PDB file of C-alpha atoms and ligand atoms in Angstrom:
ATOM      1  CA  MET L 231      -5.001  11.668  24.080  1.00  0.00           C
ATOM      2  CA  ILE L 232      -4.275  13.198  20.650  1.00  0.00           C
ATOM      3  CA  ARG L 233      -6.920  13.334  17.937  1.00  0.00           C
ATOM      4  CA  VAL L 234      -5.972  13.974  14.275  1.00  0.00           C
ATOM      5  CA  ARG L 235      -8.573  14.556  11.586  1.00  0.00           C
ATOM      6  CA  VAL L 236      -7.483  14.325   7.943  1.00  0.00           C
ATOM      7  CA  PRO L 237      -9.596  15.064   4.854  1.00  0.00           C
ATOM      8  CA  ALA L 238     -10.063  12.787   1.799  1.00  0.00           C
ATOM      9  CA  THR L 239      -8.392  13.979  -1.367  1.00  0.00           C
ATOM     10  CA  CYS L 240      -8.931  13.657  -5.078  1.00  0.00           C
ATOM     11  CA  ALA L 241      -5.590  13.665  -6.907  1.00  0.00           C
ATOM     12  CA  ASN L 242      -4.912  14.477 -10.565  1.00  0.00           C
ATOM     13  CA  LEU L 243      -8.240  16.153 -11.422  1.00  0.00           C
ATOM     14  CA  GLY L 244      -7.896  14.909 -15.007  1.00  0.00           C
ATOM     15  CA  PRO L 245      -4.807  16.384 -16.654  1.00  0.00           C
ATOM     16  CA  GLY L 246      -2.906  17.351 -13.476  1.00  0.00           C
ATOM     17  CA  PHE L 247      -1.410  13.885 -13.065  1.00  0.00           C
ATOM     18  CA  ASP L 248       0.769  13.717  -9.924  1.00  0.00           C
ATOM     19  CA  ALA L 249       0.549  17.530  -9.648  1.00  0.00           C
ATOM     20  CA  LEU L 250      -3.010  18.586  -8.608  1.00  0.00           C
ATOM     21  CA  GLY L 251      -5.072  17.532  -5.618  1.00  0.00           C
ATOM     22  CA  LEU L 252      -8.155  18.733  -3.869  1.00  0.00           C
ATOM     23  CA  ALA L 253      -9.329  18.076  -0.284  1.00  0.00           C
ATOM     24  CA  PHE L 254     -12.952  17.287   0.605  1.00  0.00           C
ATOM     25  CA  ASN L 255     -15.101  17.106   3.729  1.00  0.00           C
ATOM     26  CA  ILE L 256     -14.875  13.384   4.189  1.00  0.00           C
ATOM     27  CA  TYR L 257     -12.580  12.533   7.089  1.00  0.00           C
ATOM     28  CA  ASN L 258     -10.508   9.881   8.746  1.00  0.00           C
ATOM     29  CA  THR L 259     -10.015  10.531  12.438  1.00  0.00           C
ATOM     30  CA  VAL L 260      -7.226   8.836  14.372  1.00  0.00           C
ATOM     31  CA  GLU L 261      -6.992   8.984  18.146  1.00  0.00           C
ATOM     32  CA  VAL L 262      -3.599   8.121  19.693  1.00  0.00           C
ATOM     33  CA  GLN L 263      -2.416   7.778  23.204  1.00  0.00           C
ATOM     34  CA  LYS L 264       0.633   6.597  25.038  1.00  0.00           C
ATOM     35  CA  ILE L 265       0.102   3.465  27.084  1.00  0.00           C
ATOM     36  CA  HIS L 266       2.245   1.567  29.546  1.00  0.00           C
ATOM     37  CA  SER L 267       3.525  -0.960  26.966  1.00  0.00           C
ATOM     38  CA  GLY L 268       2.795  -2.676  23.660  1.00  0.00           C
ATOM     39  CA  LEU L 269       0.669  -1.729  20.676  1.00  0.00           C
ATOM     40  CA  ILE L 270      -3.154  -1.724  20.595  1.00  0.00           C
ATOM     41  CA  ILE L 271      -4.933  -0.837  17.338  1.00  0.00           C
ATOM     42  CA  GLU L 272      -8.732  -0.511  17.220  1.00  0.00           C
ATOM     43  CA  GLY L 273     -11.275   0.515  14.598  1.00  0.00           C
ATOM     44  CA  CYS L 274      -9.833  -1.191  11.544  1.00  0.00           C
ATOM     45  CA  ASP L 275      -9.845  -4.592   9.899  1.00  0.00           C
ATOM     46  CA  LYS L 276      -8.003  -7.332  11.791  1.00  0.00           C
ATOM     47  CA  LYS L 277      -5.353  -7.549   9.079  1.00  0.00           C
ATOM     48  CA  TYR L 278      -4.186  -4.014  10.015  1.00  0.00           C
ATOM     49  CA  LYS L 279      -4.025  -4.533  13.727  1.00  0.00           C
ATOM     50  CA  ASN L 280      -0.306  -5.101  13.823  1.00  0.00           C
ATOM     51  CA  GLU L 281       3.085  -3.379  13.605  1.00  0.00           C
ATOM     52  CA  ASN L 282       2.647  -2.956   9.783  1.00  0.00           C
ATOM     53  CA  ASN L 283      -0.307  -0.642  10.224  1.00  0.00           C
ATOM     54  CA  LEU L 284       0.328   2.443   8.041  1.00  0.00           C
ATOM     55  CA  VAL L 285      -0.587   4.893  10.814  1.00  0.00           C
ATOM     56  CA  TYR L 286       1.793   3.113  13.163  1.00  0.00           C
ATOM     57  CA  THR L 287       4.695   2.753  10.683  1.00  0.00           C
ATOM     58  CA  SER L 288       4.308   6.441   9.799  1.00  0.00           C
ATOM     59  CA  MET L 289       4.391   7.396  13.483  1.00  0.00           C
ATOM     60  CA  ASN L 290       7.602   5.411  13.911  1.00  0.00           C
ATOM     61  CA  LYS L 291       9.371   7.467  11.230  1.00  0.00           C
ATOM     62  CA  VAL L 292       8.763  10.539  13.321  1.00  0.00           C
ATOM     63  CA  PHE L 293       9.819   8.807  16.518  1.00  0.00           C
ATOM     64  CA  GLN L 294      13.125   7.778  14.820  1.00  0.00           C
ATOM     65  CA  LEU L 295      13.761  11.329  13.636  1.00  0.00           C
ATOM     66  CA  ALA L 296      12.938  12.721  17.051  1.00  0.00           C
ATOM     67  CA  ASN L 297      14.953  10.015  18.785  1.00  0.00           C
ATOM     68  CA  TYR L 298      11.860   9.299  20.905  1.00  0.00           C
ATOM     69  CA  LYS L 299      10.799   5.947  22.280  1.00  0.00           C
ATOM     70  CA  PRO L 300       7.183   5.757  23.552  1.00  0.00           C
ATOM     71  CA  SER L 301       6.552   3.041  26.143  1.00  0.00           C
ATOM     72  CA  GLY L 302       3.516   1.814  24.286  1.00  0.00           C
ATOM     73  CA  ILE L 303       0.917   3.154  21.834  1.00  0.00           C
ATOM     74  CA  LYS L 304      -2.883   2.775  21.452  1.00  0.00           C
ATOM     75  CA  ILE L 305      -4.379   3.823  18.123  1.00  0.00           C
ATOM     76  CA  ASN L 306      -8.057   4.119  17.349  1.00  0.00           C
ATOM     77  CA  ILE L 307      -9.042   4.666  13.716  1.00  0.00           C
ATOM     78  CA  LYS L 308     -12.420   6.035  12.665  1.00  0.00           C
ATOM     79  CA  SER L 309     -12.335   5.765   8.943  1.00  0.00           C
ATOM     80  CA  ASN L 310     -14.753   7.294   6.437  1.00  0.00           C
ATOM     81  CA  ILE L 311     -12.281   7.067   3.538  1.00  0.00           C
ATOM     82  CA  LYS L 312     -12.420   3.628   1.975  1.00  0.00           C
ATOM     83  CA  GLU L 313      -9.074   1.905   1.357  1.00  0.00           C
ATOM     84  CA  SER L 314      -7.797   1.983  -2.238  1.00  0.00           C
ATOM     85  CA  SER L 315     -10.883   3.842  -3.419  1.00  0.00           C
ATOM     86  CA  GLY L 316      -8.964   6.692  -5.064  1.00  0.00           C
ATOM     87  CA  LEU L 317      -9.780   9.134  -2.243  1.00  0.00           C
ATOM     88  CA  GLY L 318      -6.365   9.334  -0.581  1.00  0.00           C
ATOM     89  CA  SER L 319      -6.891   6.767   2.192  1.00  0.00           C
ATOM     90  CA  SER L 320      -3.206   5.923   2.444  1.00  0.00           C
ATOM     91  CA  SER L 321      -2.206   9.550   2.553  1.00  0.00           C
ATOM     92  CA  SER L 322      -4.727  10.167   5.344  1.00  0.00           C
ATOM     93  CA  CYS L 323      -3.196   7.339   7.375  1.00  0.00           C
ATOM     94  CA  ILE L 324       0.291   8.614   6.773  1.00  0.00           C
ATOM     95  CA  VAL L 325      -0.602  12.257   7.600  1.00  0.00           C
ATOM     96  CA  ALA L 326      -2.441  11.168  10.712  1.00  0.00           C
ATOM     97  CA  GLY L 327       0.468   9.072  11.843  1.00  0.00           C
ATOM     98  CA  VAL L 328       3.175  11.684  11.418  1.00  0.00           C
ATOM     99  CA  PHE L 329       1.172  14.507  12.943  1.00  0.00           C
ATOM    100  CA  ALA L 330       0.040  12.372  15.910  1.00  0.00           C
ATOM    101  CA  ALA L 331       3.579  11.131  16.554  1.00  0.00           C
ATOM    102  CA  ASN L 332       4.912  14.626  16.396  1.00  0.00           C
ATOM    103  CA  GLU L 333       2.539  15.670  19.219  1.00  0.00           C
ATOM    104  CA  ILE L 334       3.501  12.688  21.284  1.00  0.00           C
ATOM    105  CA  ALA L 335       7.228  13.451  20.687  1.00  0.00           C
ATOM    106  CA  ASN L 336       6.517  17.128  21.759  1.00  0.00           C
ATOM    107  CA  SER L 337       6.223  18.751  18.339  1.00  0.00           C
ATOM    108  CA  ARG L 338       9.876  18.585  17.360  1.00  0.00           C
ATOM    109  CA  LEU L 339       9.166  18.748  13.604  1.00  0.00           C
ATOM    110  CA  THR L 340       7.562  21.682  11.804  1.00  0.00           C
ATOM    111  CA  LYS L 341       4.508  21.340   9.527  1.00  0.00           C
ATOM    112  CA  VAL L 342       6.676  21.611   6.467  1.00  0.00           C
ATOM    113  CA  GLU L 343       9.068  18.925   7.780  1.00  0.00           C
ATOM    114  CA  LEU L 344       6.093  16.635   8.470  1.00  0.00           C
ATOM    115  CA  MET L 345       4.821  17.273   4.968  1.00  0.00           C
ATOM    116  CA  ASP L 346       8.244  16.381   3.527  1.00  0.00           C
ATOM    117  CA  LEU L 347       8.303  13.173   5.556  1.00  0.00           C
ATOM    118  CA  ALA L 348       4.711  12.279   4.612  1.00  0.00           C
ATOM    119  CA  VAL L 349       5.409  12.814   0.931  1.00  0.00           C
ATOM    120  CA  LYS L 350       8.565  10.649   1.249  1.00  0.00           C
ATOM    121  CA  ILE L 351       6.517   7.891   2.849  1.00  0.00           C
ATOM    122  CA  GLU L 352       3.610   8.117   0.330  1.00  0.00           C
ATOM    123  CA  GLY L 353       5.662   8.692  -2.789  1.00  0.00           C
ATOM    124  CA  HIS L 354       3.411  11.345  -4.367  1.00  0.00           C
ATOM    125  CA  PRO L 355       2.668  14.845  -3.172  1.00  0.00           C
ATOM    126  CA  ASP L 356      -0.740  15.299  -4.814  1.00  0.00           C
ATOM    127  CA  ASN L 357      -2.753  13.553  -2.109  1.00  0.00           C
ATOM    128  CA  VAL L 358      -0.581  14.322   0.873  1.00  0.00           C
ATOM    129  CA  ILE L 359      -0.297  18.117   0.544  1.00  0.00           C
ATOM    130  CA  PRO L 360      -4.039  18.869   0.205  1.00  0.00           C
ATOM    131  CA  ALA L 361      -4.653  16.453   3.076  1.00  0.00           C
ATOM    132  CA  ILE L 362      -2.318  18.636   5.198  1.00  0.00           C
ATOM    133  CA  TYR L 363      -3.176  22.139   3.926  1.00  0.00           C
ATOM    134  CA  GLY L 364      -6.702  21.651   2.511  1.00  0.00           C
ATOM    135  CA  GLY L 365      -8.090  23.128  -0.687  1.00  0.00           C
ATOM    136  CA  LEU L 366      -6.752  22.842  -4.198  1.00  0.00           C
ATOM    137  CA  ILE L 367      -3.039  22.320  -4.254  1.00  0.00           C
ATOM    138  CA  ILE L 368      -0.528  22.405  -7.156  1.00  0.00           C
ATOM    139  CA  SER L 369       2.647  20.663  -6.155  1.00  0.00           C
ATOM    140  CA  MET L 370       5.992  19.861  -7.736  1.00  0.00           C
ATOM    141  CA  ILE L 371       9.250  18.289  -6.704  1.00  0.00           C
ATOM    142  CA  ASP L 372      12.466  19.818  -7.983  1.00  0.00           C
ATOM    143  CA  GLU L 373      15.882  18.458  -6.989  1.00  0.00           C
ATOM    144  CA  GLY L 374      14.234  16.679  -4.119  1.00  0.00           C
ATOM    145  CA  LYS L 375      12.577  19.821  -2.743  1.00  0.00           C
ATOM    146  CA  ILE L 376       8.818  20.048  -2.607  1.00  0.00           C
ATOM    147  CA  TYR L 377       7.072  23.189  -3.749  1.00  0.00           C
ATOM    148  CA  PHE L 378       3.339  23.850  -3.524  1.00  0.00           C
ATOM    149  CA  LYS L 379       0.737  26.550  -4.037  1.00  0.00           C
ATOM    150  CA  LYS L 380      -2.786  26.667  -2.724  1.00  0.00           C
ATOM    151  CA  ILE L 381      -5.277  27.967  -5.242  1.00  0.00           C
ATOM    152  CA  SER L 382      -8.656  29.410  -4.334  1.00  0.00           C
ATOM    153  CA  ILE L 383     -11.676  27.882  -6.050  1.00  0.00           C
ATOM    154  CA  ASP L 384     -14.762  29.744  -7.156  1.00  0.00           C
ATOM    155  CA  LYS L 385     -17.520  29.034  -4.642  1.00  0.00           C
ATOM    156  CA  LYS L 386     -20.244  28.373  -7.239  1.00  0.00           C
ATOM    157  CA  ILE L 387     -18.518  25.153  -8.406  1.00  0.00           C
ATOM    158  CA  LYS L 388     -20.232  22.052  -7.144  1.00  0.00           C
ATOM    159  CA  PHE L 389     -18.277  18.831  -6.575  1.00  0.00           C
ATOM    160  CA  TYR L 390     -19.788  15.328  -6.448  1.00  0.00           C
ATOM    161  CA  ILE L 391     -17.879  12.170  -5.531  1.00  0.00           C
ATOM    162  CA  LEU L 392     -18.990   8.929  -7.151  1.00  0.00           C
ATOM    163  CA  THR L 393     -18.216   5.634  -5.406  1.00  0.00           C
ATOM    164  CA  SER L 394     -18.940   2.025  -6.212  1.00  0.00           C
ATOM    165  CA  ASP L 395     -18.129  -1.480  -5.066  1.00  0.00           C
ATOM    166  CA  LEU L 396     -15.758  -2.052  -7.977  1.00  0.00           C
ATOM    167  CA  GLN L 397     -12.677  -4.053  -7.055  1.00  0.00           C
ATOM    168  CA  LYS L 398     -10.081  -1.716  -5.642  1.00  0.00           C
ATOM    169  CA  CYS L 399      -6.383  -2.084  -6.405  1.00  0.00           C
ATOM    170  CA  SER L 400      -3.472  -0.333  -4.861  1.00  0.00           C
ATOM    171  CA  THR L 401      -2.134   2.743  -6.577  1.00  0.00           C
ATOM    172  CA  LYS L 402       1.186   0.934  -6.958  1.00  0.00           C
ATOM    173  CA  GLU L 403      -0.485  -1.832  -8.991  1.00  0.00           C
ATOM    174  CA  LEU L 404      -2.559   0.687 -11.011  1.00  0.00           C
ATOM    175  CA  ARG L 405       0.548   2.719 -11.920  1.00  0.00           C
ATOM    176  CA  LYS L 406       2.011  -0.411 -13.642  1.00  0.00           C
ATOM    177  CA  SER L 407      -0.647  -0.099 -16.387  1.00  0.00           C
ATOM    178  CA  LEU L 408       0.551   3.414 -17.311  1.00  0.00           C
ATOM    179  CA  PRO L 409       2.977   3.918 -20.183  1.00  0.00           C
ATOM    180  CA  LYS L 410       6.664   4.641 -19.443  1.00  0.00           C
ATOM    181  CA  TYR L 411       6.866   7.178 -22.256  1.00  0.00           C
ATOM    182  CA  ILE L 412       4.425   9.718 -23.635  1.00  0.00           C
ATOM    183  CA  LEU L 413       4.341  11.458 -27.009  1.00  0.00           C
ATOM    184  CA  LEU L 414       5.426  15.066 -27.013  1.00  0.00           C
ATOM    185  CA  LYS L 415       1.997  16.170 -28.354  1.00  0.00           C
ATOM    186  CA  ASP L 416       0.331  14.374 -25.438  1.00  0.00           C
ATOM    187  CA  GLY L 417       2.736  16.102 -23.039  1.00  0.00           C
ATOM    188  CA  VAL L 418       1.794  19.470 -24.540  1.00  0.00           C
ATOM    189  CA  PHE L 419      -1.894  18.583 -24.361  1.00  0.00           C
ATOM    190  CA  ASN L 420      -1.746  17.753 -20.611  1.00  0.00           C
ATOM    191  CA  LEU L 421       0.558  20.655 -19.821  1.00  0.00           C
ATOM    192  CA  SER L 422      -1.792  23.226 -21.460  1.00  0.00           C
ATOM    193  CA  HIS L 423      -4.977  21.600 -20.145  1.00  0.00           C
ATOM    194  CA  SER L 424      -3.769  21.377 -16.542  1.00  0.00           C
ATOM    195  CA  LEU L 425      -2.583  25.010 -16.515  1.00  0.00           C
ATOM    196  CA  MET L 426      -5.905  26.130 -17.957  1.00  0.00           C
ATOM    197  CA  LEU L 427      -7.945  23.909 -15.555  1.00  0.00           C
ATOM    198  CA  VAL L 428      -6.360  25.632 -12.562  1.00  0.00           C
ATOM    199  CA  GLU L 429      -7.444  29.060 -13.903  1.00  0.00           C
ATOM    200  CA  ALA L 430     -10.857  27.689 -14.811  1.00  0.00           C
ATOM    201  CA  LEU L 431     -11.408  26.396 -11.246  1.00  0.00           C
ATOM    202  CA  ARG L 432     -10.178  29.644  -9.815  1.00  0.00           C
ATOM    203  CA  ASP L 433     -12.536  31.768 -11.988  1.00  0.00           C
ATOM    204  CA  GLY L 434     -15.497  29.356 -11.989  1.00  0.00           C
ATOM    205  CA  ASP L 435     -15.322  29.352 -15.764  1.00  0.00           C
ATOM    206  CA  PHE L 436     -17.493  26.289 -16.563  1.00  0.00           C
ATOM    207  CA  ASP L 437     -16.884  26.269 -20.318  1.00  0.00           C
ATOM    208  CA  LEU L 438     -13.173  26.227 -19.647  1.00  0.00           C
ATOM    209  CA  ILE L 439     -13.501  23.534 -16.983  1.00  0.00           C
ATOM    210  CA  GLU L 440     -15.301  21.392 -19.564  1.00  0.00           C
ATOM    211  CA  ALA L 441     -12.567  21.902 -22.190  1.00  0.00           C
ATOM    212  CA  SER L 442      -9.551  21.692 -19.920  1.00  0.00           C
ATOM    213  CA  SER L 443     -10.375  18.672 -17.696  1.00  0.00           C
ATOM    214  CA  LYS L 444      -9.408  16.086 -20.327  1.00  0.00           C
ATOM    215  CA  ASP L 445      -6.382  13.925 -19.776  1.00  0.00           C
ATOM    216  CA  ARG L 446      -4.066  11.766 -21.913  1.00  0.00           C
ATOM    217  CA  PHE L 447      -1.626  10.512 -19.249  1.00  0.00           C
ATOM    218  CA  HIS L 448      -3.601   8.144 -17.104  1.00  0.00           C
ATOM    219  CA  GLU L 449      -7.324   8.150 -17.630  1.00  0.00           C
ATOM    220  CA  PRO L 450      -7.285   6.371 -21.053  1.00  0.00           C
ATOM    221  CA  PHE L 451      -5.518   3.444 -19.318  1.00  0.00           C
ATOM    222  CA  ARG L 452      -7.251   3.504 -15.932  1.00  0.00           C
ATOM    223  CA  LYS L 453     -10.754   3.836 -17.221  1.00  0.00           C
ATOM    224  CA  LYS L 454     -10.452   0.180 -18.394  1.00  0.00           C
ATOM    225  CA  ASN L 455     -10.571  -0.817 -14.713  1.00  0.00           C
ATOM    226  CA  ILE L 456     -13.816   1.076 -14.182  1.00  0.00           C
ATOM    227  CA  LYS L 457     -16.659  -0.985 -15.621  1.00  0.00           C
ATOM    228  CA  GLY L 458     -19.125   1.165 -17.559  1.00  0.00           C
ATOM    229  CA  TYR L 459     -16.892   4.270 -17.399  1.00  0.00           C
ATOM    230  CA  ASP L 460     -17.686   5.547 -20.950  1.00  0.00           C
ATOM    231  CA  GLU L 461     -21.452   5.238 -20.368  1.00  0.00           C
ATOM    232  CA  ILE L 462     -21.243   6.910 -16.991  1.00  0.00           C
ATOM    233  CA  TYR L 463     -19.197   9.710 -18.464  1.00  0.00           C
ATOM    234  CA  LYS L 464     -21.681  10.217 -21.309  1.00  0.00           C
ATOM    235  CA  LYS L 465     -24.624  10.267 -18.850  1.00  0.00           C
ATOM    236  CA  ALA L 466     -22.801  12.675 -16.580  1.00  0.00           C
ATOM    237  CA  MET L 467     -22.374  15.116 -19.435  1.00  0.00           C
ATOM    238  CA  GLU L 468     -25.990  14.670 -20.531  1.00  0.00           C
ATOM    239  CA  CYS L 469     -27.039  15.607 -16.955  1.00  0.00           C
ATOM    240  CA  GLY L 470     -25.008  18.800 -17.035  1.00  0.00           C
ATOM    241  CA  ALA L 471     -21.616  17.802 -15.658  1.00  0.00           C
ATOM    242  CA  LYS L 472     -18.800  20.126 -16.703  1.00  0.00           C
ATOM    243  CA  ALA L 473     -16.230  17.378 -16.017  1.00  0.00           C
ATOM    244  CA  LEU L 474     -16.049  13.832 -14.790  1.00  0.00           C
ATOM    245  CA  VAL L 475     -12.574  12.780 -13.840  1.00  0.00           C
ATOM    246  CA  ILE L 476     -11.030   9.721 -12.199  1.00  0.00           C
ATOM    247  CA  SER L 477     -10.201  10.524  -8.585  1.00  0.00           C
ATOM    248  CA  GLY L 478      -6.537   9.564  -8.076  1.00  0.00           C
ATOM    249  CA  ALA L 479      -6.074   6.076  -9.525  1.00  0.00           C
ATOM    250  CA  GLY L 480      -9.817   5.300  -9.190  1.00  0.00           C
ATOM    251  CA  PRO L 481     -12.272   3.704  -9.003  1.00  0.00           C
ATOM    252  CA  ALA L 482     -13.941   6.772  -7.351  1.00  0.00           C
ATOM    253  CA  LEU L 483     -14.865   9.525  -9.841  1.00  0.00           C
ATOM    254  CA  LEU L 484     -15.210  13.268  -9.309  1.00  0.00           C
ATOM    255  CA  GLY L 485     -18.018  15.128 -11.046  1.00  0.00           C
ATOM    256  CA  ILE L 486     -17.796  18.922 -11.428  1.00  0.00           C
ATOM    257  CA  PHE L 487     -21.110  20.699 -11.952  1.00  0.00           C
ATOM    258  CA  ASN L 488     -22.687  24.092 -12.207  1.00  0.00           C
ATOM    259  CA  ASP L 489     -26.378  23.452 -12.398  1.00  0.00           C
ATOM    260  CA  GLY L 490     -27.071  19.949 -13.543  1.00  0.00           C
ATOM    261  CA  ASN L 491     -29.771  17.344 -13.238  1.00  0.00           C
ATOM    262  CA  ILE L 492     -28.220  15.478 -10.311  1.00  0.00           C
ATOM    263  CA  ASP L 493     -31.434  13.601  -9.497  1.00  0.00           C
ATOM    264  CA  GLU L 494     -31.508  12.099 -13.011  1.00  0.00           C
ATOM    265  CA  PHE L 495     -27.804  11.255 -12.821  1.00  0.00           C
ATOM    266  CA  LYS L 496     -28.256   9.688  -9.343  1.00  0.00           C
ATOM    267  CA  ASN L 497     -31.194   7.580 -10.547  1.00  0.00           C
ATOM    268  CA  TYR L 498     -29.138   6.406 -13.512  1.00  0.00           C
ATOM    269  CA  LEU L 499     -26.204   5.472 -11.247  1.00  0.00           C
ATOM    270  CA  HIS L 500     -28.482   3.626  -8.820  1.00  0.00           C
ATOM    271  CA  GLY L 501     -29.796   1.528 -11.740  1.00  0.00           C
ATOM    272  CA  LEU L 502     -26.296   0.311 -12.596  1.00  0.00           C
ATOM    273  CA  GLU L 503     -24.435  -2.735 -11.307  1.00  0.00           C
ATOM    274  CA  ASN L 504     -21.680  -2.217  -8.705  1.00  0.00           C
ATOM    275  CA  SER L 505     -23.602  -0.117  -6.249  1.00  0.00           C
ATOM    276  CA  TRP L 506     -22.718   3.251  -7.772  1.00  0.00           C
ATOM    277  CA  ASP L 507     -23.599   6.205  -5.590  1.00  0.00           C
ATOM    278  CA  ILE L 508     -23.051   9.973  -5.783  1.00  0.00           C
ATOM    279  CA  LYS L 509     -22.542  12.393  -2.944  1.00  0.00           C
ATOM    280  CA  LYS L 510     -22.182  16.184  -2.956  1.00  0.00           C
ATOM    281  CA  CYS L 511     -18.971  17.165  -1.218  1.00  0.00           C
ATOM    282  CA  ASP L 512     -17.618  20.529  -0.065  1.00  0.00           C
ATOM    283  CA  VAL L 513     -14.021  21.505  -0.447  1.00  0.00           C
ATOM    284  CA  ASP L 514     -12.122  21.197   2.854  1.00  0.00           C
ATOM    285  CA  ASP L 515     -10.088  24.367   3.066  1.00  0.00           C
ATOM    286  CA  VAL L 516      -8.449  23.568   6.394  1.00  0.00           C
ATOM    287  CA  GLY L 517      -6.533  20.304   5.993  1.00  0.00           C
ATOM    288  CA  VAL L 518      -5.261  18.288   8.911  1.00  0.00           C
ATOM    289  CA  ILE L 519      -6.524  19.258  12.410  1.00  0.00           C
ATOM    290  CA  VAL L 520      -4.534  18.110  15.481  1.00  0.00           C
ATOM    291  CA  GLU L 521      -6.101  18.292  18.942  1.00  0.00           C
ATOM    292  CA  ASN L 522      -3.949  17.532  21.988  1.00  0.00           C
ATOM    293  CA  ASN L 523      -4.896  16.668  25.578  1.00  0.00           C
ATOM    294  CA  ILE L 524      -8.470  15.697  24.813  1.00  0.00           C
TER     295      ILE L 524
HETATM  296  N1  LIG T 639      -1.112  10.899  -8.680  1.00  0.00           N
HETATM  297  C1  LIG T 639      -1.213   9.557  -8.147  1.00  0.00           C
HETATM  298  C2  LIG T 639      -1.668   8.594  -9.194  1.00  0.00           C
HETATM  299  C3  LIG T 639      -2.130   9.630  -7.014  1.00  0.00           C
HETATM  300  O1  LIG T 639      -2.537   8.958  -9.998  1.00  0.00           O
HETATM  301  O2  LIG T 639      -1.114   7.508  -9.292  1.00  0.00           O
HETATM  302  C4  LIG T 639      -2.751   8.370  -6.581  1.00  0.00           C
HETATM  303  O3  LIG T 639      -3.780   8.657  -5.692  1.00  0.00           O
END
């Protein structure tokens, strides 16, 4: 049996829309084995127990490239990353699928080739690459080629993920609410802020994190889908947050703290509608882990 563990990821980090992503120690684990025939999928909602399952369709892409035909496949999904929550659940399924299939097909593709394929399937690199390599990743695509850099983060920065039961939408749907064009001044704003944010995270410069984590590309539009966002943001700052950004397309949020009053913030969140909760998370610096013959 093959076991693949993939971390959750927060994409964008405010101004780094489609370019920045960070992996955390929340994991989806997928176990895959060859069986005599057919397809068995366990551990997920009934609606995903079929040939359209994202882990399975991603596996098939590798099988096609490797010209490999398994007799049958059994997949068991242990999910801790909620679907469409803004924490890279689709990316985790895709990454798990391509890495598991590569083991079954005798590792014919390299890690970089698997990354290319996973980004192609997912559409955006900012969740997929940190899910594979861990840590804070800057990525870009130029003439179809993917480039990325892993940036170290100052250890004193504390990250908190905020979740709720707010209605989740697919990223594809949520991208439709974004403008097609942006003003040059907003482009300059995001460019300068995202460059500065990377340095601020590297240095643990909290004043700079606070100034540079603002965004004009997606958060002004997406926050409308997150009921109470402005009040939550205000309270986070009152409780000492240095930043509160939308994780990916939301509705999860990512709080960045030095020393804040987390208990007060937590009590406030627990008093809100929509079952808001907050959890301290550590950066996953490892990325995908594949175990074979277990
Ligand atoms: N960068 C993408 C977006 C990631 O914000 O639409 C989605 O998780």
